[in-house]
C-alpha positions as a Python dict, from the first residue, in 0.01 Angstrom:
ca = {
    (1, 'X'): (0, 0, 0),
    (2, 'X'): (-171, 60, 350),
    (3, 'X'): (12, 120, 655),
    (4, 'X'): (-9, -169, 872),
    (5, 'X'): (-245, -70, 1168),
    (6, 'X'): (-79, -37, 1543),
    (7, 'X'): (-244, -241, 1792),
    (8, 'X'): (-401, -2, 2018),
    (9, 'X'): (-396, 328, 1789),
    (10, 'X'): (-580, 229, 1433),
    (11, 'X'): (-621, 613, 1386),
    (12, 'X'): (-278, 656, 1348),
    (13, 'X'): (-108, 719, 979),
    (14, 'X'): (159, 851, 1061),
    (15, 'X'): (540, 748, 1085),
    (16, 'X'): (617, 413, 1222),
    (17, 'X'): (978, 272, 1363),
    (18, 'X'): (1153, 60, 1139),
    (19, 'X'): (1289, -131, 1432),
    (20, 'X'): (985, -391, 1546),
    (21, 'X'): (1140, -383, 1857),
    (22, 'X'): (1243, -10, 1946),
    (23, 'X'): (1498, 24, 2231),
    (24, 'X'): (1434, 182, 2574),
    (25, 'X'): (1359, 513, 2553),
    (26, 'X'): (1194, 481, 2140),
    (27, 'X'): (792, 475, 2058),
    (28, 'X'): (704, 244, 1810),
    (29, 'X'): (538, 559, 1620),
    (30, 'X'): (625, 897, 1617),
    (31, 'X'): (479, 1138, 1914),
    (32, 'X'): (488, 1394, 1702),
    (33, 'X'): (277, 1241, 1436),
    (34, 'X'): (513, 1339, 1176),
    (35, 'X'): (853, 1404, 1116),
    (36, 'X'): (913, 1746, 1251),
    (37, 'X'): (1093, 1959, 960),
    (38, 'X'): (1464, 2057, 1015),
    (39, 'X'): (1342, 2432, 857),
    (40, 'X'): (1092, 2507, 1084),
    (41, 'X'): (1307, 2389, 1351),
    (42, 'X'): (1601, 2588, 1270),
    (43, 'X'): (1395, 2892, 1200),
    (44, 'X'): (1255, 2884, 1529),
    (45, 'X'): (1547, 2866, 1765),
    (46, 'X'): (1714, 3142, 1547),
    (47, 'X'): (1455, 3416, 1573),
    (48, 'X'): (1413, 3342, 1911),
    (49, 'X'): (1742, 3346, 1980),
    (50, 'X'): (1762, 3680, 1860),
    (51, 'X'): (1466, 3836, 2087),
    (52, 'X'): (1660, 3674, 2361),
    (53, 'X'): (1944, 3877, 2278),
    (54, 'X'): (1710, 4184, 2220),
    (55, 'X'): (1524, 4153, 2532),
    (56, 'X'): (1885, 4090, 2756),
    (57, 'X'): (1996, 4420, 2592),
    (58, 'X'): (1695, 4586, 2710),
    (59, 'X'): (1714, 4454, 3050),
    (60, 'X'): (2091, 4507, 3107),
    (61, 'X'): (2178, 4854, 2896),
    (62, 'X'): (1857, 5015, 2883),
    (63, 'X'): (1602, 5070, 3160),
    (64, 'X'): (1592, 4864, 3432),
    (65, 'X'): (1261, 5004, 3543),
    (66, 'X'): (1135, 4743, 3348),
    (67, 'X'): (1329, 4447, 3423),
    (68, 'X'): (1082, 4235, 3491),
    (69, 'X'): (904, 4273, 3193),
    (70, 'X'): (1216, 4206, 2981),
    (71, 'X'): (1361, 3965, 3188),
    (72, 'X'): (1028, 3716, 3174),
    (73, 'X'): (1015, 3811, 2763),
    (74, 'X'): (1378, 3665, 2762),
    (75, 'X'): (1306, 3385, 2973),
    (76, 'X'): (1053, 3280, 2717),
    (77, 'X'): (1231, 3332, 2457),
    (78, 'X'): (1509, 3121, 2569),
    (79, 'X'): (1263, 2817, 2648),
    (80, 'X'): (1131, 2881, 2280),
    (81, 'X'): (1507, 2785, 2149),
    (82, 'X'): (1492, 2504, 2365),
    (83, 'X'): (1188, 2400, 2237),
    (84, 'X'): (1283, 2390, 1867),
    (85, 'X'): (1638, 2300, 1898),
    (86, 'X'): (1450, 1984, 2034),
    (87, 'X'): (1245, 1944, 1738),
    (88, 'X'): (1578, 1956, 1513),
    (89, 'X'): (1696, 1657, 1740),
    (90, 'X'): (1310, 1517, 1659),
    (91, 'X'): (1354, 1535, 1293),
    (92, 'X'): (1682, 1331, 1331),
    (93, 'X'): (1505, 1054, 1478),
    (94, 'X'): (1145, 1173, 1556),
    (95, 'X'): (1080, 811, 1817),
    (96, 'X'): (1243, 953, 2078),
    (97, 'X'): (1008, 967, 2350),
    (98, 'X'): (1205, 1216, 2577),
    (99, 'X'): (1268, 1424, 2287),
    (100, 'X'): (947, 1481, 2218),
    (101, 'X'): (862, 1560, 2593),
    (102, 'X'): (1104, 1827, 2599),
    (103, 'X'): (1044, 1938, 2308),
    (104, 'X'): (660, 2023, 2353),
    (105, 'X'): (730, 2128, 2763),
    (106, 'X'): (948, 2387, 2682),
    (107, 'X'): (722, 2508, 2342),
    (108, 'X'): (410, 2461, 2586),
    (109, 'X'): (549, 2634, 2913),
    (110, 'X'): (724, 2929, 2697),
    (111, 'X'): (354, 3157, 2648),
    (112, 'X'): (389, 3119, 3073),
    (113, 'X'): (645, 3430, 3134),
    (114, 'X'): (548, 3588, 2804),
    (115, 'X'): (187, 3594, 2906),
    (116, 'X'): (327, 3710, 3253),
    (117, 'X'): (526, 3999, 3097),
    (118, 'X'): (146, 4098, 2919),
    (119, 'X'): (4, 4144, 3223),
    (120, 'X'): (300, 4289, 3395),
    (121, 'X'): (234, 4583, 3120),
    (122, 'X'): (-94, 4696, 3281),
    (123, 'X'): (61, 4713, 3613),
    (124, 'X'): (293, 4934, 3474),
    (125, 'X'): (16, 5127, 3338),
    (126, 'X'): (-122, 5191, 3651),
    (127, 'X'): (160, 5266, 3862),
    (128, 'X'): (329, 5543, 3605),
    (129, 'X'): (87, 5767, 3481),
    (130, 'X'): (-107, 5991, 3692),
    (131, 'X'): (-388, 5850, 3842),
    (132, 'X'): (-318, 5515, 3639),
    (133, 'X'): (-444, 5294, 3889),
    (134, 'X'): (-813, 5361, 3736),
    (135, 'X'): (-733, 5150, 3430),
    (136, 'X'): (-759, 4871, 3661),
    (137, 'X'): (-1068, 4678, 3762),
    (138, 'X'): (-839, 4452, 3951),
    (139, 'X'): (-600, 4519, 4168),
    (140, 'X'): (-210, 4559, 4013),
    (141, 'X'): (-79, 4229, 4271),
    (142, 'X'): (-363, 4049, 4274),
    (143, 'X'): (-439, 4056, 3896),
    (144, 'X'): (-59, 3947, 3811),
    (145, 'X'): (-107, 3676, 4066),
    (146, 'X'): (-411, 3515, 3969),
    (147, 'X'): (-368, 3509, 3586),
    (148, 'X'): (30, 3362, 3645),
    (149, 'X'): (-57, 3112, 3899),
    (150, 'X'): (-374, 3013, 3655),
    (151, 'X'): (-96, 2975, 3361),
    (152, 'X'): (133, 2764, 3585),
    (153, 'X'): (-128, 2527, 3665),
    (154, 'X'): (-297, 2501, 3330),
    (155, 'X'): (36, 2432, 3161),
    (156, 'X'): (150, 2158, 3418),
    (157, 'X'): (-219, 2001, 3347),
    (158, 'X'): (-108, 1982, 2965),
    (159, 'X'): (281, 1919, 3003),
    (160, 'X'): (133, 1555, 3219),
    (161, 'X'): (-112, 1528, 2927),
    (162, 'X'): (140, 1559, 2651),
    (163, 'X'): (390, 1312, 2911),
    (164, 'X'): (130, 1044, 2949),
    (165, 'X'): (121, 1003, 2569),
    (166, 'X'): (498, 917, 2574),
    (167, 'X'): (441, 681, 2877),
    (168, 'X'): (119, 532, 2700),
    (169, 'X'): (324, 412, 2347),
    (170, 'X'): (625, 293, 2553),
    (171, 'X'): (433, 82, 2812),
    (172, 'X'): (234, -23, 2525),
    (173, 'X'): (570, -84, 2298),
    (174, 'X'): (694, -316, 2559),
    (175, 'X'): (364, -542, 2613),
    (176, 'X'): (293, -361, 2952),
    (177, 'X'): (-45, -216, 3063),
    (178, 'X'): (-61, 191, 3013),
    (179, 'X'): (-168, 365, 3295),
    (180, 'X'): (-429, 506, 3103),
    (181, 'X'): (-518, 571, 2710),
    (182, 'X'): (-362, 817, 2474),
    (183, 'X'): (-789, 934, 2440),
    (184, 'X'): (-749, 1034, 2828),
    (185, 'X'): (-423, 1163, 2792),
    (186, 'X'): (-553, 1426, 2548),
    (187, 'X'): (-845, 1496, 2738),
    (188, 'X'): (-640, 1604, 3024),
    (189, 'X'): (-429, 1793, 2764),
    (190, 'X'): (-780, 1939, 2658),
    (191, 'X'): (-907, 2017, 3004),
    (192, 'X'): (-574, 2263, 3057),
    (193, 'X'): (-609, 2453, 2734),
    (194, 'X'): (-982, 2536, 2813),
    (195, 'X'): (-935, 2666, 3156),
    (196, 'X'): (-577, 2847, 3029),
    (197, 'X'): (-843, 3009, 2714),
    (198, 'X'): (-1103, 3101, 2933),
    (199, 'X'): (-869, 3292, 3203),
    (200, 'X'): (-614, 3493, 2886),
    (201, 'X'): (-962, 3589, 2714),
    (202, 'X'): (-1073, 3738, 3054),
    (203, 'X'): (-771, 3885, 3055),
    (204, 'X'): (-779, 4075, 2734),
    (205, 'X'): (-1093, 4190, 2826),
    (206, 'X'): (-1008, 4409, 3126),
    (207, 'X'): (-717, 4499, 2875),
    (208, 'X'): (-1003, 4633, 2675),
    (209, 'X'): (-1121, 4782, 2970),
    (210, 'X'): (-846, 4968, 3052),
    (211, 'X'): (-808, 5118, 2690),
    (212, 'X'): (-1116, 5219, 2759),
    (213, 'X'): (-1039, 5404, 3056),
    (214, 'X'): (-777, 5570, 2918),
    (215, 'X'): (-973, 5954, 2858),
    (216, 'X'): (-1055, 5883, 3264),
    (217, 'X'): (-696, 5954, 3312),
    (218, 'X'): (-738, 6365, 3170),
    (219, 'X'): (-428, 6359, 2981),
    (220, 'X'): (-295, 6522, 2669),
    (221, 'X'): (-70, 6480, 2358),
    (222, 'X'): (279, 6294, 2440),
    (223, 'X'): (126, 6140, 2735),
    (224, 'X'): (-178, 6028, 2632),
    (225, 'X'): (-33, 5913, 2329),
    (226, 'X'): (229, 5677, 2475),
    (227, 'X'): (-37, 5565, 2691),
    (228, 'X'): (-270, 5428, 2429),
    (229, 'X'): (80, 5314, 2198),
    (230, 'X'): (194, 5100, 2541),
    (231, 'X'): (-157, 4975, 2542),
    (232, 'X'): (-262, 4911, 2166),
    (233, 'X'): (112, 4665, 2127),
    (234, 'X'): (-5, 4530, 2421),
    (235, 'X'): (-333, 4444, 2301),
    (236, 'X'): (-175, 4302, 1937),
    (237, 'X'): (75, 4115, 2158),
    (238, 'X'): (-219, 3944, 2334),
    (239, 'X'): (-447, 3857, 2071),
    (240, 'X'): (-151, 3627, 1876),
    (241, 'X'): (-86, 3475, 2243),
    (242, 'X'): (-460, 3439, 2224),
    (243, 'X'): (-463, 3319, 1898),
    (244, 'X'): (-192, 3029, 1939),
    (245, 'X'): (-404, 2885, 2272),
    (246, 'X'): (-706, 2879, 2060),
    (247, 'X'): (-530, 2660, 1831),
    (248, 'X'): (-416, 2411, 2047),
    (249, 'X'): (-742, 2423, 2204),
    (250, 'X'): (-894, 2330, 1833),
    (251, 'X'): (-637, 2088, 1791),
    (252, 'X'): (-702, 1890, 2165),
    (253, 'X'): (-1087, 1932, 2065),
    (254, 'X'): (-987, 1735, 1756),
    (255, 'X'): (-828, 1488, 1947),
    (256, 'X'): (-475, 1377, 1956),
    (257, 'X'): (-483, 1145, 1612),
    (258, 'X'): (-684, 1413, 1434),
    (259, 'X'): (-617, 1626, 1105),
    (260, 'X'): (-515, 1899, 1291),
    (261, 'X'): (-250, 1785, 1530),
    (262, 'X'): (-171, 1612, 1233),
    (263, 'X'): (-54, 1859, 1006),
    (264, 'X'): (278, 2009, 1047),
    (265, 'X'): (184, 2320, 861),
    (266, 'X'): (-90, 2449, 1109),
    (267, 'X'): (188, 2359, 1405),
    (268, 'X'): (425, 2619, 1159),
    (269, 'X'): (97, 2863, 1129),
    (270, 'X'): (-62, 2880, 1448),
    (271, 'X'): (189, 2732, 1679),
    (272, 'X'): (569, 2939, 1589),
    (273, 'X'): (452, 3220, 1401),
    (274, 'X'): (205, 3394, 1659),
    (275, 'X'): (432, 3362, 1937),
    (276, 'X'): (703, 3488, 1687),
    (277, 'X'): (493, 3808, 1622),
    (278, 'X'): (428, 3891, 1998),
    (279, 'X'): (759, 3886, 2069),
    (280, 'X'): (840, 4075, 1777),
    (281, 'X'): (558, 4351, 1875),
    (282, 'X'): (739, 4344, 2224),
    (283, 'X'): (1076, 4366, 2086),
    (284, 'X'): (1054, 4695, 1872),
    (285, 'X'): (1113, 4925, 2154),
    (286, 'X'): (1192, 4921, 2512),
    (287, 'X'): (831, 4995, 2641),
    (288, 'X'): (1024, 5224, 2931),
    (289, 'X'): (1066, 5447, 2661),
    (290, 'X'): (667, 5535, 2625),
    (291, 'X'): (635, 5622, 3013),
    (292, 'X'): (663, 5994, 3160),
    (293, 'X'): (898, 6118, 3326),
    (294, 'X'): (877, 6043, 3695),
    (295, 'X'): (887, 6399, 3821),
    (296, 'X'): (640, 6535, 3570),
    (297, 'X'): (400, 6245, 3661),
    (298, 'X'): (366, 6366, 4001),
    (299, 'X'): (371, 6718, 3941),
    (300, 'X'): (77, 6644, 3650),
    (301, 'X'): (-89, 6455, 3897),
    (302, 'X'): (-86, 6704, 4155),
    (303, 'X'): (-86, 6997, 3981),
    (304, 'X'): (-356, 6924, 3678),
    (305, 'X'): (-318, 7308, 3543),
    (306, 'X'): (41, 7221, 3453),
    (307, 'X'): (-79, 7013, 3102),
    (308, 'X'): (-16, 7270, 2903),
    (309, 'X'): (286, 7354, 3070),
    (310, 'X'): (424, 7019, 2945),
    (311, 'X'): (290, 7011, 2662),
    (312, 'X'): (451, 7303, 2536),
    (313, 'X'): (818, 7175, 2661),
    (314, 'X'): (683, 6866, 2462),
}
């Protein structure tokens, strides 16, 4: 039997409220598109619940040289539980337009202080090894601060986007004029994932860059290697950030009602388990553990002939 056809949306197949006349605060279809599953759901708020507890560790009993870093990883992490714990309250009773809001903010606005922590990484880079400061094309305070405050915007573009849908089906729900349709809504949704694409691939290449740059730097064995370890899980770390904006931009290019946004599994796929795998790449180890000693920086850096003095104590 074919679903019957909402006035407004005939591209939608997807769930529809058994209550003709939903209450304040319900769609008459699900935001989602689907029921979100309780699995994924609970999956997602554990394991990030636990890289939440790893990265607190490292900020509070390990080195707080790095603070930042591990305090923004955290900070995601903790909007990633958020995020899904919403999408266990979704799967209860997936019409819930506020659910749903808060639901994709926080799962949206989460790759903002993990991304930030990425670039925080090169800074550290630069500023610990000797002579570091030539892995950068930009400089340290002016690259963090362009690439965050492009994030912030980009994400606040999509977060209205995703907010407008909500406001679209209720306004609609009740027999009142939307401010605009759900088609604009995901255009503006689209319009932030490009620009947010565009600026994280133009950050992984002066990553590249820098990698690059590393033999610039004249160092040997324990150094050098931490260097290019620190910069390689930085890299991987990157790419599955990278990977999981690509997606949504696919998905948005798609358009709202389409396959992709569609399908629950690809949300699993490309959505959870990339940002899962960053995390975990950025979870292993407390990076402060790859960078030299402060005192045999500076004396490497202005002393070159000691190398193979520290190389042999190392």
């Amino acid at each position: 039997m074919d679903r019957p056809v909402i006035p407004g949306i005939p591209e939608y197949r997807g769930p529809i409220n058994p209550n003709p006349n939903p209450p304040d605060g319900e769609a008459r279809i699900s935001i989602y598109l689907y029921r979100p599953w309780m699995a994924t759901g609970i999956i997602g708020a554990v394991v990030f619940a636990i890289f939440m507890v790893v990265q607190l560790w490292y900020l509070f009993k390990r080195n707080r040289r790095t603070k930042w870093f591990h305090g923004l990883l955290a900070f995601g992490a903790l909007m990633e539980v958020g995020g899904y714990a919403a999408r266990v309250k979704g799967h209860q009773n997936m019409f819930l337009v506020n659910t749903f809001v808060v639901s994709y903010f926080l799962i949206v606005v989460a790759p903002i202080p993990i991304a930030a922590a990425i670039y925080l990484v090169l800074t550290y880079a630069a500023a610990r090894w000797p002579d570091g400061r030539r892995l950068l094309v930009l400089k340290p305070k002016t690259m963090v601060t362009l690439f965050v405050f492009i994030d912030i915007v980009t994400i606040a573009v999509q977060v209205v986007g995703a907010a407008m849908v909500g406001v679209v089906q209720t306004k609609s729900n009740r027999g009142e004029k939307p401010p605009m349709t759900v088609t604009t809504a995901g255009h503006i949704l689209l319009a932030g994932l490009a620009v947010q694409t565009a600026f994280f691939s133009a950050f992984i290449v002066l990553l590249v860059i820098a990698i690059t740059r590393v033999p610039r730097l004249g160092l040997h064995g324990k150094m050098l290697r931490n260097l290019r370890m620190l910069l390689w899980a930085n890299f991987a770390a990157a790419m599955f950030i990278l990977l999981r904006t690509v997606y949504r931009l696919a998905v948005e290019c798609e358009g709202y009602f389409g396959e992709a946004n569609s399908n629950q599994t690809l949300f699993t796929i490309f959505e959870m388990v990339p940002v899962i795998i960053a995390l975990g790449i950025l979870s292993i180890v407390p990076i402060g553990r790859w960078f030299p000693d402060k005192h045999e920086a500076t004396e490497l850096l202005t002393h070159p002939a000691s190398h193979n003095e520290y190389e042999m104590k190392h």
